[in-house]
């Protein structure tokens, strides 16, 4: 039989038994018993955030960097509604987090009580599953079920809404960590004959490509190793989604760079012209496919995914395998071994074509000795941090795409960005979450001047816990990606996307008790980056970059992969008129 | 940038496919919010619901059956099935129409039909009810309520006929359905 504990104690005990050592949260009336239980133990460390959205992103950062489940605790009403963006972010990017929310006492539910919100109703659409605990007897089971659902199959967020009287009530706790779920049982086996078919198709193909995604990262670091082995064996070129960066090393010889709307020319052209596409753990998102009826018209498509709803959702495929990516790669390597396949076709012609596309040098930009180009800033940041134990997070916008294009990731779990939901304000709290999990590592949030202000309050959190989180702001005084679209699609009417009245970021850092650094000229950049890295504690680096630079290459709306805009195509007309119009504010 | 479509960060496409009506039978845990979860999924993903019937079917295991009729292209119907299967409290989803064809599975619906009128119209209403095997479950000096159980099309036909003899209002249960034969649905 179980041990007698209060509901609040059961919550903390279950978190401890699940192997989570740090949680993020913000107290309030409806979670006071849980905070009392937190106070009276020292196994689970609580990090006080400054806004519940920050708690959710920090839990995501913790989860994505460690591979464990992230946990946040929020109070009822506004505490829970503030967490909604973070939960939705985790849903779209398949990040396992458990949100514990307080609720008004059971007898007050439905009475519009103080700080009451229909939390399970509100979060039903942005969680994999949620529970309202109505009986203390159910709490231990629900706690462990929640962790199981969050991490199993395609991972994602879950929420447990616990009324205050349940937190006070006494119940019996049992460690149910190994309990089997009665309905939610994602695929654990794999169709071996289908895997053999994949190998046959590869052997017969002339222009194969691997298109990998976040599923490889979610499947664990070993899956990345299997992917590397698989590519070594087969010599297939590989591209990846934004979410999948780091699964295959950015310096690897088969790497084509990221694909999609701001992906490389070679990756998108190869996707368009391939005869065999092997999608592993990605989901044919609209930022990836571009115009759907012109998406890779000549290829046979294979899709490996743990989630049946992702298969044939946007693009119909020829062969689907419902399985964990790691299981698939392992089985694929087994087939190669068992069938004693010593060599695959060399794909010489295919590689020659790819080399031609690479020569376009799609990421080139005009160097400038007077103004820091944002691409150059990321390149220098990469060079000065690549040999360190570095984690990179980002906010959302141009800086995010430049980071994805110019920072090379060698290992999985090192790159954390809001891909699906595109949440501005994600990067900094997520970086704090990583830094809590890895206090000795270098954690840098590459930010924009607009995004960083969306969760800047988390600087207090970083200062309080002496986190060394660094914020590297590519400051161009614009919501750059919004402006880019306005320039290209809305007749260059720069509507409300100029960041007027920005704070002095150096003084802002100092006001919080952190360090502020700024760099305005290319010649000062390296020194400033080194100072940022070497200064202990949180640092904001305000890197003032060319304000009207745009992010290329780019697949415009309604266009196919082979119809990309390169930087050279657009600079003249569209962008130069932008420079005329707002010339006064220009560098 | 695109001639026909508005300038946008999204690709605008219109999909016009053949639509089919499918009856899905969904076994779920009878827990609070489970129906909201299922129909919320339909609303969120833009799927249609033409008919919906829910009731507990096993009190010991706390299981309910949701019988749902939806309309969409074959690929949309397949997506609906997989999406519903993914919900945590869902035990099983059967697409009865896919397995048995449009009229293969046993489908029944119950309707209450209130008719108001006098003289010949009243008599005609009674005669029609008799012809359809509808029961008269309520009567007043100037009204009847008929109860009719049958296939949806039959009920549709009856209601259509009643409209010319004083139809006042209708309440329908939605479709209940099971596989034919000895197998579980």
Tab-separated table of C-alpha atoms in Angstrom, chain B residues 69-174:
chain	number	residue	atom	x	y	z
B	69	UNK	CA	-21.656	10.918	-39.143
B	70	UNK	CA	-19.240	13.111	-41.023
B	71	UNK	CA	-18.934	14.279	-44.565
B	72	UNK	CA	-15.716	14.692	-46.492
B	73	UNK	CA	-13.451	13.364	-49.215
B	74	UNK	CA	-12.092	9.844	-48.603
B	75	UNK	CA	-8.734	11.298	-47.559
B	76	UNK	CA	-10.388	13.705	-45.115
B	77	UNK	CA	-12.421	10.865	-43.609
B	78	UNK	CA	-9.211	8.865	-43.162
B	79	UNK	CA	-7.588	11.885	-41.459
B	80	UNK	CA	-10.564	12.218	-39.134
B	81	UNK	CA	-10.271	8.584	-38.127
B	82	UNK	CA	-6.549	8.830	-37.367
B	83	UNK	CA	-6.918	12.127	-35.525
B	84	UNK	CA	-9.674	10.720	-33.312
B	85	UNK	CA	-7.692	7.534	-32.675
B	86	UNK	CA	-4.821	9.654	-31.342
B	87	UNK	CA	-6.908	11.179	-28.541
B	88	UNK	CA	-5.858	9.728	-25.220
B	89	UNK	CA	-9.283	8.494	-23.910
B	90	UNK	CA	-10.245	6.869	-27.235
B	91	UNK	CA	-10.188	3.059	-27.278
B	92	UNK	CA	-11.260	2.334	-30.824
B	93	UNK	CA	-12.556	4.002	-33.966
B	94	UNK	CA	-14.414	2.049	-36.677
B	95	UNK	CA	-15.400	3.557	-39.983
B	96	UNK	CA	-18.579	1.557	-40.613
B	97	UNK	CA	-19.157	3.035	-44.046
B	98	UNK	CA	-15.643	2.183	-45.237
B	99	UNK	CA	-16.020	-1.372	-43.994
B	100	UNK	CA	-19.577	-2.028	-45.123
B	101	UNK	CA	-20.397	0.485	-47.835
B	102	UNK	CA	-22.993	3.166	-47.612
B	103	UNK	CA	-25.903	0.969	-46.579
B	104	UNK	CA	-24.066	-2.010	-45.125
B	105	UNK	CA	-23.838	-1.253	-41.445
B	106	UNK	CA	-26.968	-1.302	-39.375
B	107	UNK	CA	-27.992	2.300	-38.814
B	108	UNK	CA	-31.094	3.495	-37.053
B	109	UNK	CA	-32.419	6.796	-35.889
B	110	UNK	CA	-35.403	7.786	-33.773
B	111	UNK	CA	-37.446	10.906	-34.418
B	112	UNK	CA	-40.331	12.615	-32.630
B	113	UNK	CA	-42.484	14.593	-35.035
B	114	UNK	CA	-45.160	17.026	-33.856
B	115	UNK	CA	-47.991	17.805	-36.244
B	116	UNK	CA	-50.757	20.354	-35.773
B	117	UNK	CA	-53.997	20.452	-37.745
B	118	UNK	CA	-57.654	19.587	-38.040
B	119	UNK	CA	-60.118	17.965	-40.421
B	120	UNK	CA	-58.698	16.244	-43.485
B	121	UNK	CA	-55.128	17.197	-42.773
B	122	UNK	CA	-55.366	15.555	-39.368
B	123	UNK	CA	-56.721	12.380	-40.929
B	124	UNK	CA	-54.071	12.414	-43.636
B	125	UNK	CA	-51.349	12.787	-41.023
B	126	UNK	CA	-52.672	9.719	-39.211
B	127	UNK	CA	-52.873	7.706	-42.423
B	128	UNK	CA	-49.313	8.588	-43.363
B	129	UNK	CA	-48.091	7.700	-39.878
B	130	UNK	CA	-49.735	4.319	-40.244
B	131	UNK	CA	-48.154	3.787	-43.650
B	132	UNK	CA	-44.702	4.507	-42.186
B	133	UNK	CA	-45.304	2.399	-39.070
B	134	UNK	CA	-44.877	5.475	-36.891
B	135	UNK	CA	-46.342	5.275	-33.404
B	136	UNK	CA	-48.643	7.930	-32.070
B	137	UNK	CA	-47.108	8.756	-28.693
B	138	UNK	CA	-49.045	11.913	-27.871
B	139	UNK	CA	-52.380	13.293	-29.040
B	140	UNK	CA	-54.452	16.376	-28.311
B	141	UNK	CA	-57.565	17.728	-30.037
B	142	UNK	CA	-55.465	19.516	-32.645
B	143	UNK	CA	-52.056	17.819	-32.555
B	144	UNK	CA	-50.118	14.543	-32.639
B	145	UNK	CA	-46.608	13.531	-31.783
B	146	UNK	CA	-45.426	10.586	-33.862
B	147	UNK	CA	-42.445	8.451	-33.019
B	148	UNK	CA	-40.594	6.922	-35.932
B	149	UNK	CA	-37.573	4.653	-35.860
B	150	UNK	CA	-35.711	3.814	-39.008
B	151	UNK	CA	-33.058	4.773	-41.435
B	152	UNK	CA	-32.244	8.401	-41.831
B	153	UNK	CA	-33.614	8.537	-45.362
B	154	UNK	CA	-36.923	7.071	-44.293
B	155	UNK	CA	-37.271	9.605	-41.513
B	156	UNK	CA	-36.326	12.398	-43.893
B	157	UNK	CA	-39.082	11.226	-46.238
B	158	UNK	CA	-41.668	11.055	-43.458
B	159	UNK	CA	-40.817	14.545	-42.230
B	160	UNK	CA	-41.027	15.856	-45.768
B	161	UNK	CA	-44.517	14.434	-46.171
B	162	UNK	CA	-45.604	15.765	-42.779
B	163	UNK	CA	-44.668	19.275	-43.822
B	164	UNK	CA	-47.722	19.414	-46.055
B	165	UNK	CA	-50.087	18.208	-43.313
B	166	UNK	CA	-49.092	20.565	-40.494
B	167	UNK	CA	-45.576	19.774	-39.350
B	168	UNK	CA	-44.743	21.860	-36.232
B	169	UNK	CA	-41.422	20.619	-34.901
B	170	UNK	CA	-39.014	17.690	-34.937
B	171	UNK	CA	-36.546	16.149	-32.515
B	172	UNK	CA	-34.120	13.506	-33.794
B	173	UNK	CA	-31.670	11.369	-31.850
B	174	UNK	CA	-29.001	11.109	-34.516
